Amino acid sequence: MLVKNRNMENTSLESKEVKEVKEVKESKENKEEAKNLKVEVEAENLNFFYGEKQALYSINLKIPEKSVTAFIGPSGCGKSTFLRTLNRMNDIIVSARVEGKILLNNQNIYAPNVDVVDLRRRVGMVFQKSTPFPKSIFDNIVYGIKINKLANSRTELQQMVEQALKQAALWDEVKDRLNDSALALSGGQQQRLCIARTLAVMPEVILMDEPCSALDPIATEKIEELIVELREKYTVIIVTHNMQQASRVSDYTAFFLLGQLIEFDETEKIFTYPKEKKTEDYITGRFG
Amino acid sequence: MENLQEATKTDNLILAPRKKRWLMSPSADKAFHTLTKSLALFLFTLVIALVASMIYNSRLSLSRFGLSFVFSSTWDPVKELFGALPFVYGTLVSSITALIIAIPISLGVAIFLTEECPYKLRPIVLTLVELLAAIPSVAYGLWGIFVLVPFMRNYINPVLEKGLGFLPLFKGPSYGIGLLTSGMILAVMIVPIITAISVNSLNSVLPSQREAALALGATRWEATQIVLLNARSGIIGGIILGLGRALGETMAVTMVIGNRPEISLSLLAPSYTMASVIANEFTEATYDLYLHALIEIAILLFIITFIVQAFAQLLIRQISKGKKS
């Protein structure tokens, strides 16, 4: 629905962009409803350091549930770093240090009593380069289910695998070769497998770190369709370098620059009437 | 016409002779090709010649005993009876014992070095481990005789005899020297090899594999298992190299194994290996058949190492099959 209509007539580049934005607008007629949505992820005065170097400066942000939020900005602006603070993936970096709070359903995930392992199950993550384990397709999905002890029987396990693959729109392509190595899949299929693997552990939030940057346009389109569908059930946060992608798939957009959150708003507003000059400059391609 | 002239002009530019450089001619290229090819052929010929001369120089024993040489366990130079089975057995059992001891230690050290060890300590610990590989084997042998053998005799073996003596594997009496002790010496010698190669292959696993596991709610240990899974072909390669060294090791083993050509199920009993019997008895081989029997043992050792290597290659290929898309 949100995905760009490729047959659309366009007279000039500008009008194409306007039309795209219009499409997005139509699909979100119920603006009021969107505003009343519960806040799922919230950053409160978040600072982040790699050793001495500060990478994020007092980020404040509220991301509603069951929406797609895009993080855009030039390389090194801190958007990936911020994404990785949301499931505490930065914890594995020795010199990393966090100040401030990240609230997931009003609970601070940096509180001392938080179970990081369970947090990461609740906040799934898909990486830039697909990361299938060197196992069969079936076992890749099973891995997360097993370590989190989510299935009670073999039949339930198989059902969960099937459901996850269907949700990721991969089932039809792999149902006859579930025991083949996952590494034999194409790049786009591998990425959808990784999404299926994430869905299988029943997360609440799904983080995606440039999930399409290594894929061709057709594989990208499939992933984008998938992201739009995921919005029904999950809160999706996606880092992207591709502004068209941000405008196609997201409801909200956050623009980062030099470790600061410059602007956060509904995607259509960011792309039509940005409040900040810097956002406008970036979106219109004046830099970055 | 003008166009044509211009074209020839540019062609001439392209074909203009470059500055002369050393060895820049087709014949020099050809010479280079011939040189490298003949070096490769030389190595190949060397192996063939080696095998041929070994077969020639063991012909007496080959024709006299035939296949029974491999399956006979009598080694009696006085009666001119030669069978290699005790040596094959001693070689295989001491090497496998070494692997059983060395694999967990090496993997533990490798995982510690790549996962847990503080960054600044890593090169120091790794250098220390690699230093173990540089110690000459005769030094290990001396250490074995004066430290390890008494230690085994007084502390380890009595405990094993008492606790597990009901198993034929740990039946006494024990002298300190024997299969288990030589297995331990070999383990110390191959730990650095297996560790170094495992560290390399663990380090080459993409960090995103570990992160992907963690992102699915894996504990640290579960994520490490995924990393190990990725590194498994490299680790197995390291283990095979270690096994290769253990099979061929002569000096340190012969100093602690007891040098008795007998097959005993007990790991505490003295034994003999192929490499050590060749080294020990070569000078005592006073008649041709004796000498030929020793050379035939060398052929056997060659065949066994060859089979182990071939098997390892197959195993590694099987494992890494799925990796290429």
Tab-separated table of N, CA, C and O in Angstrom, chain B residues 40-81:
chain	number	residue	atom	x	y	z
B	40	ALA	N	58.113	-27.157	-9.256
B	40	ALA	CA	56.974	-27.935	-8.807
B	40	ALA	C	57.160	-29.402	-9.150
B	40	ALA	O	56.918	-30.291	-8.326
B	41	LEU	N	57.639	-29.653	-10.367
B	41	LEU	CA	57.859	-31.039	-10.791
B	41	LEU	C	58.929	-31.700	-9.941
B	41	LEU	O	58.832	-32.875	-9.596
B	42	PHE	N	59.944	-30.913	-9.564
B	42	PHE	CA	61.035	-31.442	-8.752
B	42	PHE	C	60.492	-31.997	-7.433
B	42	PHE	O	60.834	-33.098	-7.009
B	43	LEU	N	59.610	-31.228	-6.800
B	43	LEU	CA	59.045	-31.644	-5.521
B	43	LEU	C	58.258	-32.944	-5.691
B	43	LEU	O	58.367	-33.879	-4.901
B	44	PHE	N	57.478	-32.982	-6.772
B	44	PHE	CA	56.668	-34.152	-7.061
B	44	PHE	C	57.562	-35.382	-7.253
B	44	PHE	O	57.333	-36.440	-6.671
B	45	THR	N	58.619	-35.193	-8.046
B	45	THR	CA	59.552	-36.287	-8.307
B	45	THR	C	60.202	-36.760	-7.025
B	45	THR	O	60.412	-37.957	-6.816
B	46	LEU	N	60.514	-35.816	-6.164
B	46	LEU	CA	61.167	-36.141	-4.903
B	46	LEU	C	60.311	-37.109	-4.087
B	46	LEU	O	60.803	-38.098	-3.536
B	47	VAL	N	59.008	-36.811	-4.018
B	47	VAL	CA	58.096	-37.672	-3.259
B	47	VAL	C	58.053	-39.061	-3.863
B	47	VAL	O	58.180	-40.074	-3.155
B	48	ILE	N	57.924	-39.096	-5.195
B	48	ILE	CA	57.882	-40.393	-5.881
B	48	ILE	C	59.172	-41.185	-5.602
B	48	ILE	O	59.139	-42.363	-5.246
B	49	ALA	N	60.306	-40.489	-5.724
B	49	ALA	CA	61.589	-41.151	-5.511
B	49	ALA	C	61.709	-41.667	-4.090
B	49	ALA	O	62.208	-42.768	-3.839
B	50	LEU	N	61.214	-40.879	-3.158
B	50	LEU	CA	61.259	-41.253	-1.742
B	50	LEU	C	60.487	-42.546	-1.517
B	50	LEU	O	61.004	-43.502	-0.920
B	51	VAL	N	59.269	-42.584	-2.026
B	51	VAL	CA	58.435	-43.774	-1.846
B	51	VAL	C	59.096	-44.971	-2.529
B	51	VAL	O	59.194	-46.056	-1.943
B	52	ALA	N	59.572	-44.733	-3.756
B	52	ALA	CA	60.179	-45.840	-4.503
B	52	ALA	C	61.377	-46.398	-3.762
B	52	ALA	O	61.509	-47.624	-3.601
B	53	SER	N	62.224	-45.519	-3.238
B	53	SER	CA	63.425	-46.022	-2.561
B	53	SER	C	63.053	-46.719	-1.252
B	53	SER	O	63.698	-47.685	-0.853
B	54	MET	N	62.008	-46.234	-0.595
B	54	MET	CA	61.584	-46.903	0.638
B	54	MET	C	61.084	-48.307	0.322
B	54	MET	O	61.388	-49.266	1.045
B	55	ILE	N	60.313	-48.431	-0.758
B	55	ILE	CA	59.803	-49.757	-1.129
B	55	ILE	C	60.968	-50.672	-1.512
B	55	ILE	O	61.048	-51.811	-1.064
B	56	TYR	N	61.916	-50.105	-2.285
B	56	TYR	CA	63.057	-50.916	-2.704
B	56	TYR	C	63.843	-51.391	-1.496
B	56	TYR	O	64.225	-52.561	-1.401
B	57	ASN	N	64.054	-50.505	-0.551
B	57	ASN	CA	64.892	-50.845	0.589
B	57	ASN	C	64.167	-51.630	1.683
B	57	ASN	O	64.723	-51.882	2.738
B	58	SER	N	62.907	-51.945	1.438
B	58	SER	CA	62.226	-52.800	2.409
B	58	SER	C	61.773	-54.091	1.726
B	58	SER	O	60.949	-54.817	2.239
B	59	ARG	N	62.338	-54.362	0.518
B	59	ARG	CA	61.828	-55.473	-0.306
B	59	ARG	C	61.955	-56.824	0.405
B	59	ARG	O	61.080	-57.672	0.291
B	60	LEU	N	63.023	-57.017	1.176
B	60	LEU	CA	63.211	-58.311	1.862
B	60	LEU	C	62.046	-58.576	2.818
B	60	LEU	O	61.444	-59.652	2.808
B	61	SER	N	61.757	-57.539	3.606
B	61	SER	CA	60.692	-57.698	4.590
B	61	SER	C	59.330	-57.790	3.910
B	61	SER	O	58.487	-58.593	4.310
B	62	LEU	N	59.152	-57.007	2.844
B	62	LEU	CA	57.883	-57.034	2.120
B	62	LEU	C	57.610	-58.429	1.554
B	62	LEU	O	56.510	-58.961	1.683
B	63	SER	N	58.637	-59.047	0.948
B	63	SER	CA	58.403	-60.346	0.301
B	63	SER	C	58.315	-61.460	1.332
B	63	SER	O	57.584	-62.427	1.170
B	64	ARG	N	59.016	-61.307	2.428
B	64	ARG	CA	59.051	-62.380	3.447
B	64	ARG	C	57.736	-62.434	4.235
B	64	ARG	O	57.162	-63.489	4.444
B	65	PHE	N	57.245	-61.256	4.662
B	65	PHE	CA	56.080	-61.268	5.565
B	65	PHE	C	54.775	-60.891	4.884
B	65	PHE	O	53.703	-61.223	5.383
B	66	GLY	N	54.858	-60.173	3.773
B	66	GLY	CA	53.624	-59.773	3.086
B	66	GLY	C	52.728	-58.952	4.003
B	66	GLY	O	53.198	-58.138	4.802
B	67	LEU	N	51.422	-59.205	3.905
B	67	LEU	CA	50.460	-58.441	4.694
B	67	LEU	C	50.540	-58.765	6.180
B	67	LEU	O	50.175	-57.958	7.027
B	68	SER	N	51.045	-59.960	6.493
B	68	SER	CA	51.070	-60.366	7.909
B	68	SER	C	51.981	-59.454	8.729
B	68	SER	O	51.881	-59.396	9.943
B	69	PHE	N	52.844	-58.702	8.034
B	69	PHE	CA	53.703	-57.743	8.731
B	69	PHE	C	52.864	-56.739	9.522
B	69	PHE	O	53.186	-56.376	10.645
B	70	VAL	N	51.746	-56.334	8.914
B	70	VAL	CA	50.897	-55.335	9.548
B	70	VAL	C	50.115	-55.931	10.711
B	70	VAL	O	49.837	-55.259	11.702
B	71	PHE	N	49.746	-57.215	10.596
B	71	PHE	CA	48.834	-57.780	11.592
B	71	PHE	C	49.519	-58.646	12.646
B	71	PHE	O	48.866	-59.097	13.576
B	72	SER	N	50.814	-58.863	12.465
B	72	SER	CA	51.507	-59.685	13.458
B	72	SER	C	52.020	-58.814	14.599
B	72	SER	O	52.480	-57.696	14.385
B	73	SER	N	51.935	-59.361	15.818
B	73	SER	CA	52.379	-58.546	16.951
B	73	SER	C	53.691	-59.063	17.528
B	73	SER	O	54.087	-58.675	18.618
B	74	THR	N	54.357	-59.931	16.817
B	74	THR	CA	55.665	-60.397	17.296
B	74	THR	C	56.769	-59.531	16.696
B	74	THR	O	56.818	-59.332	15.487
B	75	TRP	N	57.605	-59.005	17.536
B	75	TRP	CA	58.779	-58.249	17.077
B	75	TRP	C	59.969	-58.858	17.772
B	75	TRP	O	60.250	-58.534	18.913
B	76	ASP	N	60.624	-59.792	17.067
B	76	ASP	CA	61.716	-60.527	17.693
B	76	ASP	C	62.910	-60.584	16.758
B	76	ASP	O	63.051	-61.508	15.950
B	77	PRO	N	63.786	-59.605	16.848
B	77	PRO	CA	64.923	-59.537	15.923
B	77	PRO	C	65.834	-60.746	16.048
B	77	PRO	O	66.500	-61.119	15.092
B	78	VAL	N	65.854	-61.380	17.226
B	78	VAL	CA	66.741	-62.524	17.404
B	78	VAL	C	66.268	-63.693	16.555
B	78	VAL	O	67.044	-64.351	15.882
B	79	LYS	N	64.936	-63.910	16.554
B	79	LYS	CA	64.386	-65.007	15.747
B	79	LYS	C	64.058	-64.563	14.330
B	79	LYS	O	63.431	-65.304	13.575
B	80	GLU	N	64.408	-63.339	14.014
B	80	GLU	CA	64.136	-62.773	12.691
B	80	GLU	C	62.645	-62.756	12.369
B	80	GLU	O	62.233	-63.022	11.248
B	81	LEU	N	61.833	-62.484	13.370
B	81	LEU	CA	60.389	-62.345	13.165
B	81	LEU	C	59.986	-60.888	13.386
B	81	LEU	O	60.327	-60.299	14.411
